[in-house]
Coordinates of C-alpha atoms and ligand atoms in Angstrom, one line a residue:
M48 CA 140.1 55.3 90.1
G49 CA 136.4 56.3 90.7
V50 CA 134.8 54.3 93.9
L51 CA 131.5 52.6 93.1
N52 CA 129.9 51.1 96.1
V53 CA 127.4 48.6 95.4
T54 CA 126.4 47.8 98.8
P55 CA 122.5 48.0 99.9
D56 CA 122.8 51.6 101.5
S57 CA 124.8 53.0 98.6
F58 CA 121.8 52.7 95.7
S59 CA 119.0 51.9 98.1
D60 CA 115.9 52.7 95.9
G61 CA 114.0 49.7 96.0
G62 CA 114.6 46.8 93.5
R63 CA 117.8 45.3 91.9
F64 CA 116.9 46.7 88.7
T65 CA 117.0 50.4 89.5
A66 CA 120.1 50.1 91.9
R67 CA 122.0 48.6 88.7
E68 CA 120.9 51.5 86.7
A69 CA 121.9 53.9 89.4
A70 CA 125.2 52.3 89.5
L71 CA 125.8 52.4 85.9
A72 CA 124.9 56.2 85.6
Q73 CA 127.3 56.9 88.6
A74 CA 130.0 54.8 86.6
R75 CA 129.1 56.9 83.3
R76 CA 129.3 60.4 85.2
M77 CA 132.7 59.4 86.9
V78 CA 134.4 58.3 83.2
E79 CA 133.0 61.7 81.7
E80 CA 134.8 63.3 85.0
G81 CA 138.0 61.8 83.9
A82 CA 138.3 58.4 85.8
A83 CA 140.5 55.9 84.0
V84 CA 139.3 53.1 86.2
V85 CA 135.8 52.4 88.2
D86 CA 136.5 50.2 91.1
V87 CA 133.2 48.1 92.2
G88 CA 132.9 47.0 95.7
G89 CA 130.3 45.0 97.4
E90 CA 131.6 44.6 100.9
S91 CA 132.0 47.7 103.2
T92 CA 135.4 47.2 104.9
R93 CA 135.1 50.5 106.9
P94 CA 136.2 50.1 110.4
G95 CA 133.7 48.1 112.3
A96 CA 131.8 46.9 109.3
Q97 CA 130.4 42.9 109.4
P98 CA 131.8 40.5 106.6
V99 CA 129.3 39.4 103.9
S100 CA 128.8 36.0 102.4
V101 CA 130.2 34.9 99.0
Q102 CA 126.7 34.6 97.3
E103 CA 125.7 38.1 98.6
E104 CA 128.7 39.6 97.4
L105 CA 128.4 37.9 94.0
D106 CA 124.7 39.0 93.9
R107 CA 125.7 42.7 94.3
V108 CA 128.6 43.2 92.1
I109 CA 128.6 40.9 89.1
P110 CA 125.2 42.3 87.4
V111 CA 127.0 45.5 87.8
I112 CA 130.2 44.6 86.3
E113 CA 128.3 42.9 83.4
S114 CA 126.7 46.1 82.4
L115 CA 129.6 48.1 83.2
V116 CA 131.9 46.3 80.9
R117 CA 129.6 46.7 77.8
K118 CA 128.9 50.3 78.7
V119 CA 131.7 52.1 79.9
A120 CA 135.2 52.6 78.0
V121 CA 137.5 52.3 80.8
P122 CA 138.6 49.0 82.7
V123 CA 136.2 48.1 85.7
S124 CA 138.1 46.9 88.9
I125 CA 136.6 44.4 91.9
D126 CA 137.4 45.5 94.9
T127 CA 137.5 42.2 96.8
A128 CA 139.3 39.7 99.2
K129 CA 137.4 36.8 98.0
P130 CA 138.9 34.7 95.6
E131 CA 135.5 33.0 94.5
V132 CA 134.5 36.9 93.6
M133 CA 137.5 37.8 91.9
R134 CA 137.2 34.6 89.8
A135 CA 133.5 35.8 88.9
A136 CA 134.3 39.3 88.1
V137 CA 137.0 38.6 86.1
A138 CA 135.2 36.2 83.9
A139 CA 132.5 38.9 83.8
G140 CA 134.9 41.5 82.3
A141 CA 136.6 42.9 85.2
G142 CA 140.1 43.9 84.1
F143 CA 141.6 45.0 87.7
I144 CA 141.6 43.1 91.0
N145 CA 141.8 45.4 93.9
D146 CA 142.4 43.5 97.2
V147 CA 142.7 45.0 100.9
L148 CA 144.0 41.7 101.9
A149 CA 146.8 41.7 99.3
L150 CA 146.1 38.2 98.2
R151 CA 146.3 36.7 101.7
A152 CA 143.1 34.6 101.8
E153 CA 143.3 31.0 100.8
G154 CA 143.3 30.4 97.3
A155 CA 143.7 34.2 96.3
L156 CA 147.0 34.0 94.7
S157 CA 146.1 31.0 92.4
V158 CA 142.9 32.8 91.2
A159 CA 144.9 36.2 90.6
A160 CA 147.3 34.1 88.8
E161 CA 144.7 32.5 86.6
A162 CA 143.1 35.8 85.9
K163 CA 146.1 37.4 84.3
V164 CA 144.9 40.9 84.9
P165 CA 146.8 43.7 87.0
V166 CA 146.3 43.2 91.1
C167 CA 146.4 45.9 93.7
L168 CA 147.9 44.7 96.9
M169 CA 147.1 46.8 99.8
H170 CA 148.4 46.6 103.4
M171 CA 145.7 46.4 106.2
Q172 CA 146.7 45.1 110.0
G173 CA 144.2 43.3 111.9
E174 CA 140.6 42.8 110.1
P175 CA 138.1 45.4 109.6
R176 CA 135.7 44.6 112.5
C177 CA 138.7 45.8 114.9
M178 CA 141.7 47.1 113.1
Q179 CA 141.4 50.6 114.7
E180 CA 141.4 49.1 118.0
N181 CA 145.0 49.2 118.8
P182 CA 147.2 49.8 115.8
Q183 CA 150.8 49.3 116.3
Y184 CA 154.1 49.7 114.5
Q185 CA 157.9 49.9 114.9
D186 CA 158.3 51.9 112.0
V187 CA 155.2 52.3 110.0
V188 CA 156.8 53.2 106.7
S189 CA 159.4 50.4 106.9
D190 CA 157.0 47.7 108.4
I191 CA 154.2 48.4 105.6
R192 CA 157.2 48.7 103.0
D193 CA 158.4 45.1 104.1
F194 CA 155.0 43.9 104.3
L195 CA 154.3 45.0 100.6
A196 CA 157.6 43.5 99.2
A197 CA 156.6 40.4 100.8
R198 CA 153.5 40.1 99.2
V199 CA 154.9 41.1 95.8
A200 CA 157.4 38.3 96.3
A201 CA 154.7 36.1 97.0
C202 CA 152.8 37.1 94.0
E203 CA 155.8 36.2 92.0
A204 CA 156.1 33.1 93.5
A205 CA 152.5 32.0 92.5
G206 CA 153.4 33.0 89.0
I207 CA 151.6 36.6 88.8
P208 CA 154.5 38.6 86.8
R209 CA 155.7 41.8 88.6
N210 CA 154.9 43.9 85.8
Q211 CA 151.1 43.3 86.7
L212 CA 151.3 44.5 90.5
V213 CA 150.3 48.1 92.2
I214 CA 151.0 48.6 96.0
D215 CA 148.9 50.5 98.1
P216 CA 150.0 51.4 101.9
G217 CA 146.2 51.1 103.0
F218 CA 145.3 54.5 104.4
G219 CA 143.0 54.2 107.3
F220 CA 143.6 50.4 107.6
G221 CA 145.0 49.5 111.0
K222 CA 146.5 52.9 111.2
T223 CA 146.3 55.8 113.8
L224 CA 146.2 59.2 112.5
E225 CA 149.6 59.8 113.2
H226 CA 150.5 56.7 111.3
N227 CA 148.5 57.8 108.4
L228 CA 149.8 61.4 108.2
E229 CA 153.4 59.6 108.4
L230 CA 152.7 57.2 105.7
L231 CA 151.5 60.3 103.3
R232 CA 154.9 62.4 104.0
H233 CA 156.8 59.4 103.3
L234 CA 154.6 58.0 100.4
R235 CA 157.7 58.0 97.8
A236 CA 159.7 55.4 99.8
F237 CA 157.2 52.9 98.7
T238 CA 158.2 53.8 94.6
A239 CA 161.5 52.3 95.7
L240 CA 160.0 48.8 95.2
G241 CA 159.9 49.9 91.6
L242 CA 155.9 49.6 91.0
P243 CA 153.1 52.2 90.6
V244 CA 151.4 53.1 94.1
L245 CA 147.9 53.7 94.9
A246 CA 146.5 55.9 97.3
G247 CA 143.2 56.0 98.7
L248 CA 142.5 58.8 101.1
S249 CA 139.2 59.9 99.7
R250 CA 136.6 61.0 102.8
K251 CA 138.3 59.0 105.1
S252 CA 138.2 59.0 108.9
L253 CA 141.7 60.6 109.2
I254 CA 140.0 64.0 107.8
G255 CA 137.4 63.7 110.5
K256 CA 140.0 63.5 113.0
A257 CA 142.6 66.1 111.9
L258 CA 139.5 68.7 111.0
G259 CA 136.7 67.5 113.0
L260 CA 134.6 67.1 110.0
P261 CA 131.7 64.6 109.3
V262 CA 132.1 62.3 106.1
E263 CA 129.6 64.6 104.1
R264 CA 132.0 67.5 104.5
R265 CA 135.1 65.9 103.5
L266 CA 135.4 67.0 100.0
H267 CA 137.8 69.7 99.9
A268 CA 140.3 68.1 102.3
S269 CA 140.1 64.7 100.1
V270 CA 141.2 66.6 97.1
A271 CA 144.1 68.3 98.9
L272 CA 145.2 64.6 100.2
A273 CA 144.6 63.2 96.5
L274 CA 147.0 66.1 95.2
M275 CA 149.4 65.4 98.0
A276 CA 149.8 61.6 97.4
V277 CA 150.2 62.6 93.6
Q278 CA 153.2 64.9 94.5
N279 CA 154.5 62.4 96.7
G280 CA 154.5 59.9 94.0
A281 CA 151.0 58.1 93.7
R282 CA 150.3 56.9 90.2
I283 CA 146.5 56.0 90.9
V284 CA 144.2 57.9 93.5
R285 CA 140.9 56.2 94.4
V286 CA 138.4 58.9 95.2
H287 CA 134.7 59.3 95.4
D288 CA 134.7 62.8 93.9
V289 CA 136.3 62.6 90.3
A290 CA 135.8 65.9 88.6
P291 CA 137.5 67.9 91.4
T292 CA 140.4 65.8 92.0
V293 CA 140.8 65.5 88.2
E294 CA 140.8 69.2 87.9
A295 CA 143.5 69.7 91.0
I296 CA 145.7 66.9 89.2
R297 CA 145.6 68.4 85.9
M298 CA 146.4 71.7 87.2
W299 CA 149.3 70.4 89.3
E300 CA 150.5 68.6 85.8
A301 CA 150.1 72.0 84.1
V302 CA 152.5 73.4 86.4
Y303 CA 155.1 70.7 86.5
S304 CA 154.9 68.8 83.5
P305 CA 153.7 70.9 80.8
K306 CA 154.0 67.8 78.1
A307 CA 151.3 66.0 79.9
Q308 CA 148.7 68.8 78.5
E309 CA 149.6 67.8 75.2
T310 CA 148.4 64.1 75.3
Ligands
LIG43 C1 142.2 51.9 99.8 O1 142.7 52.9 100.5 N1 140.0 51.6 100.4 S1 137.5 50.9 101.1 C2 136.1 54.9 105.3 C3 135.7 56.2 105.1 C4 135.6 56.5 103.7 C5 136.0 55.7 102.9 C6 133.8 57.5 105.8 N2 139.2 49.8 99.5 C7 141.1 51.4 100.0 O2 137.2 53.8 101.1 N3 141.3 49.7 98.0 C8 138.8 51.1 100.2 O3 134.9 56.8 106.3 C9 140.4 50.3 99.1 N4 142.9 51.4 98.9 C10 142.6 50.6 98.1 N5 143.4 49.9 97.2 C11 137.2 52.1 102.6 C12 137.0 53.4 102.1 C13 136.3 54.5 103.2 C14 136.3 53.9 104.5

């Protein structure tokens, strides 16, 4: 899954038209490099980020989704927690909902049920503005597994079939460095829920904390983390740098499952 941020700071070369063209070019490049999904996000969920209005988020993401759906050959994912944005994005052709709130916003469960597209349920403790202040768990792995199991049950009760769900422990969302490292070591525990596991580690602050690297120097560690996630059971990795990640994973497949090379 390739990350396509459409926040004002990401493609800020003036008017809306050039921004859309730049987003499309970036998406095409990620697909050429091997991305199987492009994840479009219009709200920054980085630690400390301020929320944006529904209208602002719609203005950012809907024109980009409309053009991607016509011009790229892979499903387009909408990274949002807002039900209004989910509904408009799916109407515009998005084929996947990626929700960092795991459909906990008011109305999100019913919108997702009506959308009839696959949904990623991510765990977050707290909210982006303050989630990194003092994250606490009894047992980070079982607490998050129980949370995700409960959200899966809520989805099924709302009419979303289980086979449409993906789960994600939410690296960096209300977790200390130690929490994140323990989750990665025990990622396979999440596969016990019988659903595909998604892992988003690309460029995240845990790399900065572990290695003392600024965001622009986190590529190599990001590739290493994506590969570790795949080794530990992840079926989808959400990354900014598609080509190097795909190469690393293809090499891993060549070693461990030679049949994958024939397809
Ligand atoms: C995720 O893990 N993450 S947005 C802080 C950074 C770098 C990157 C510089 N959406 C996830 O990518 N959706 C985001 O420090 C996500 N899983 C899913 N499913 C945060 C992000 C980032 C944050």
